[in-house]
């Protein structure tokens, strides 16, 4: 039995027409885009599940708030409205706006990280990992082992392993500027982190005198999972759980293009003035003055409203059920998905879907190509192409444990009929999976570590 998705808690007021390109158009688009989903044009895609970032629909309250945008370079009212919303929803006294999440990472990493440092994570997402390398540091992945077991139904597969974390901190004394936990864990299947785990991680970090940062792009979805899966939080509201989540951390970086429901925006928020003054010069250097951080006043206003809207439980219940609905339709068709289904996306185990394609020939990206070819649906491979490590001297490749294909669901954008179309498309590919007899090889890769999957040119190679 698949989930019954509750009726949408919104009416659709404006539509964006989309069309299904015919198969000739799809073939031309694949060639022109070098078989990389980032190379396709939006107009060549029917259902675009490349990302849930900046692709959601704003509410009428957000659009109305935009009209109140105060465009002062320094000290705009809109900044103070945002600061008030951050204090109210997240509890932090200090807010630094940035133009998006990776910009928040950039100001934090450039202020606090130096070459040779080690940053313990549950798992970093791709751009975050890129920032670690760009600062001359390395990530130490400490997620629990269950995260790598596709069918394991552990309710909090995003949890950090407290022993691994303690060891990483002890082994790298003096070289850890902060611990960072991604909520929900995007690279590991959109899996939540429990409040208990965050509290334990916070205590361990404190014991070692190291601050805890949260990469909190999907913090409201994480809080919803806590409410539904963590016994002691059952009677708390999502808003209360979110506050309690934030209480475990010294600071957050947020891509506001996800849960906070804006099309562009990010922020850093922190507890102490000392940390604020360490970070804020970098925002001026890279983003804009401290009270706008690369955003227009109207963007700050829409974000202030979005932060309050994101904890609406009807919205979250509908959204997470819609994602699960897609996952269940796929599972029903035999498609191997990461269990439990994540908050913002369904992650297909591309390694299990196409077991005859060696990981070095990027099976997750072959799956991207085939699903696009079948139904003009765009998802994204999150496997070896995104996360492999290649030894600079020997060329030896180390592959990630997970070879995933992600369908990220835009917030308040697609209907359940769209989900059914996507599932049907993918089940059709699944039925003909054994006839897919090629892999992909690199023709071009950019010279910056961690950026390969965004810019790679690929070409098919027969098995
Ligand atoms: N952290 C996480 C967990 C993310 O998922 C992302 C972006 C970022 C940071 C960076 O934020 O895009 O605003 O600069 N993830 C997107 C995705 C792009 O498709 O999952 P950004």
PDB file of C-alpha atoms and ligand atoms in Angstrom, residues 50-53 100-103 105 125 127-128 182 184 186 215 217-218 255 257-258 265 406, ligand 1:
ATOM      1  CA  UNK A  50      17.791  18.159 -10.409  1.00  0.00           C
ATOM      2  CA  UNK A  51      17.537  20.008  -7.118  1.00  0.00           C
ATOM      3  CA  UNK A  52      15.125  21.223  -4.456  1.00  0.00           C
ATOM      4  CA  UNK A  53      17.303  24.323  -4.130  1.00  0.00           C
ATOM      5  CA  UNK A 100      23.333  31.365  -0.874  1.00  0.00           C
ATOM      6  CA  UNK A 101      24.517  28.416   1.199  1.00  0.00           C
ATOM      7  CA  UNK A 102      27.956  27.929  -0.297  1.00  0.00           C
ATOM      8  CA  UNK A 103      28.645  31.621   0.196  1.00  0.00           C
ATOM      9  CA  UNK A 105      30.332  28.262   3.842  1.00  0.00           C
ATOM     10  CA  UNK A 125      27.506  17.742   0.689  1.00  0.00           C
ATOM     11  CA  UNK A 127      29.947  22.153  -2.367  1.00  0.00           C
ATOM     12  CA  UNK A 128      30.725  21.946   1.349  1.00  0.00           C
ATOM     13  CA  UNK A 182      24.489  18.291   7.974  1.00  0.00           C
ATOM     14  CA  UNK A 184      19.253  16.336   6.971  1.00  0.00           C
ATOM     15  CA  UNK A 186      21.866  15.115   1.826  1.00  0.00           C
ATOM     16  CA  UNK A 215      24.757  22.811   7.926  1.00  0.00           C
ATOM     17  CA  UNK A 217      19.590  23.672   4.801  1.00  0.00           C
ATOM     18  CA  UNK A 218      16.855  21.145   5.619  1.00  0.00           C
ATOM     19  CA  UNK A 255      21.218  27.503   2.269  1.00  0.00           C
ATOM     20  CA  UNK A 257      16.986  28.032  -0.984  1.00  0.00           C
ATOM     21  CA  UNK A 258      15.771  24.803   0.601  1.00  0.00           C
ATOM     22  CA  UNK A 265      19.541  33.464  -0.118  1.00  0.00           C
ATOM     23  CA  UNK A 406      18.657  11.566  -6.609  1.00  0.00           C
TER      24      UNK A 406
HETATM   25  N1  LIG B   1      24.597  22.322   2.273  1.00  0.00           N
HETATM   26  C1  LIG B   1      23.765  21.368   1.837  1.00  0.00           C
HETATM   27  C2  LIG B   1      23.381  20.236   2.742  1.00  0.00           C
HETATM   28  C3  LIG B   1      23.257  21.444   0.541  1.00  0.00           C
HETATM   29  O1  LIG B   1      22.420  20.505   0.115  1.00  0.00           O
HETATM   30  C4  LIG B   1      23.639  22.532  -0.279  1.00  0.00           C
HETATM   31  C5  LIG B   1      23.143  22.644  -1.639  1.00  0.00           C
HETATM   32  C6  LIG B   1      24.503  23.495   0.235  1.00  0.00           C
HETATM   33  C7  LIG B   1      24.957  23.353   1.514  1.00  0.00           C
HETATM   34  C8  LIG B   1      24.927  24.688  -0.582  1.00  0.00           C
HETATM   35  O2  LIG B   1      23.888  25.588  -0.688  1.00  0.00           O
HETATM   36  O3  LIG B   1      23.271  25.661  -3.113  1.00  0.00           O
HETATM   37  O4  LIG B   1      22.597  27.481  -1.551  1.00  0.00           O
HETATM   38  O5  LIG B   1      24.940  27.237  -2.226  1.00  0.00           O
HETATM   39  N2  LIG B   1      22.536  21.731  -2.204  1.00  0.00           N
HETATM   40  C9  LIG B   1      21.855  21.768  -3.458  1.00  0.00           C
HETATM   41  C10 LIG B   1      21.344  20.419  -3.813  1.00  0.00           C
HETATM   42  C11 LIG B   1      22.412  22.579  -4.536  1.00  0.00           C
HETATM   43  O6  LIG B   1      20.968  20.222  -4.983  1.00  0.00           O
HETATM   44  O7  LIG B   1      21.246  19.573  -2.937  1.00  0.00           O
HETATM   45  P1  LIG B   1      23.672  26.546  -1.970  1.00  0.00           P
END
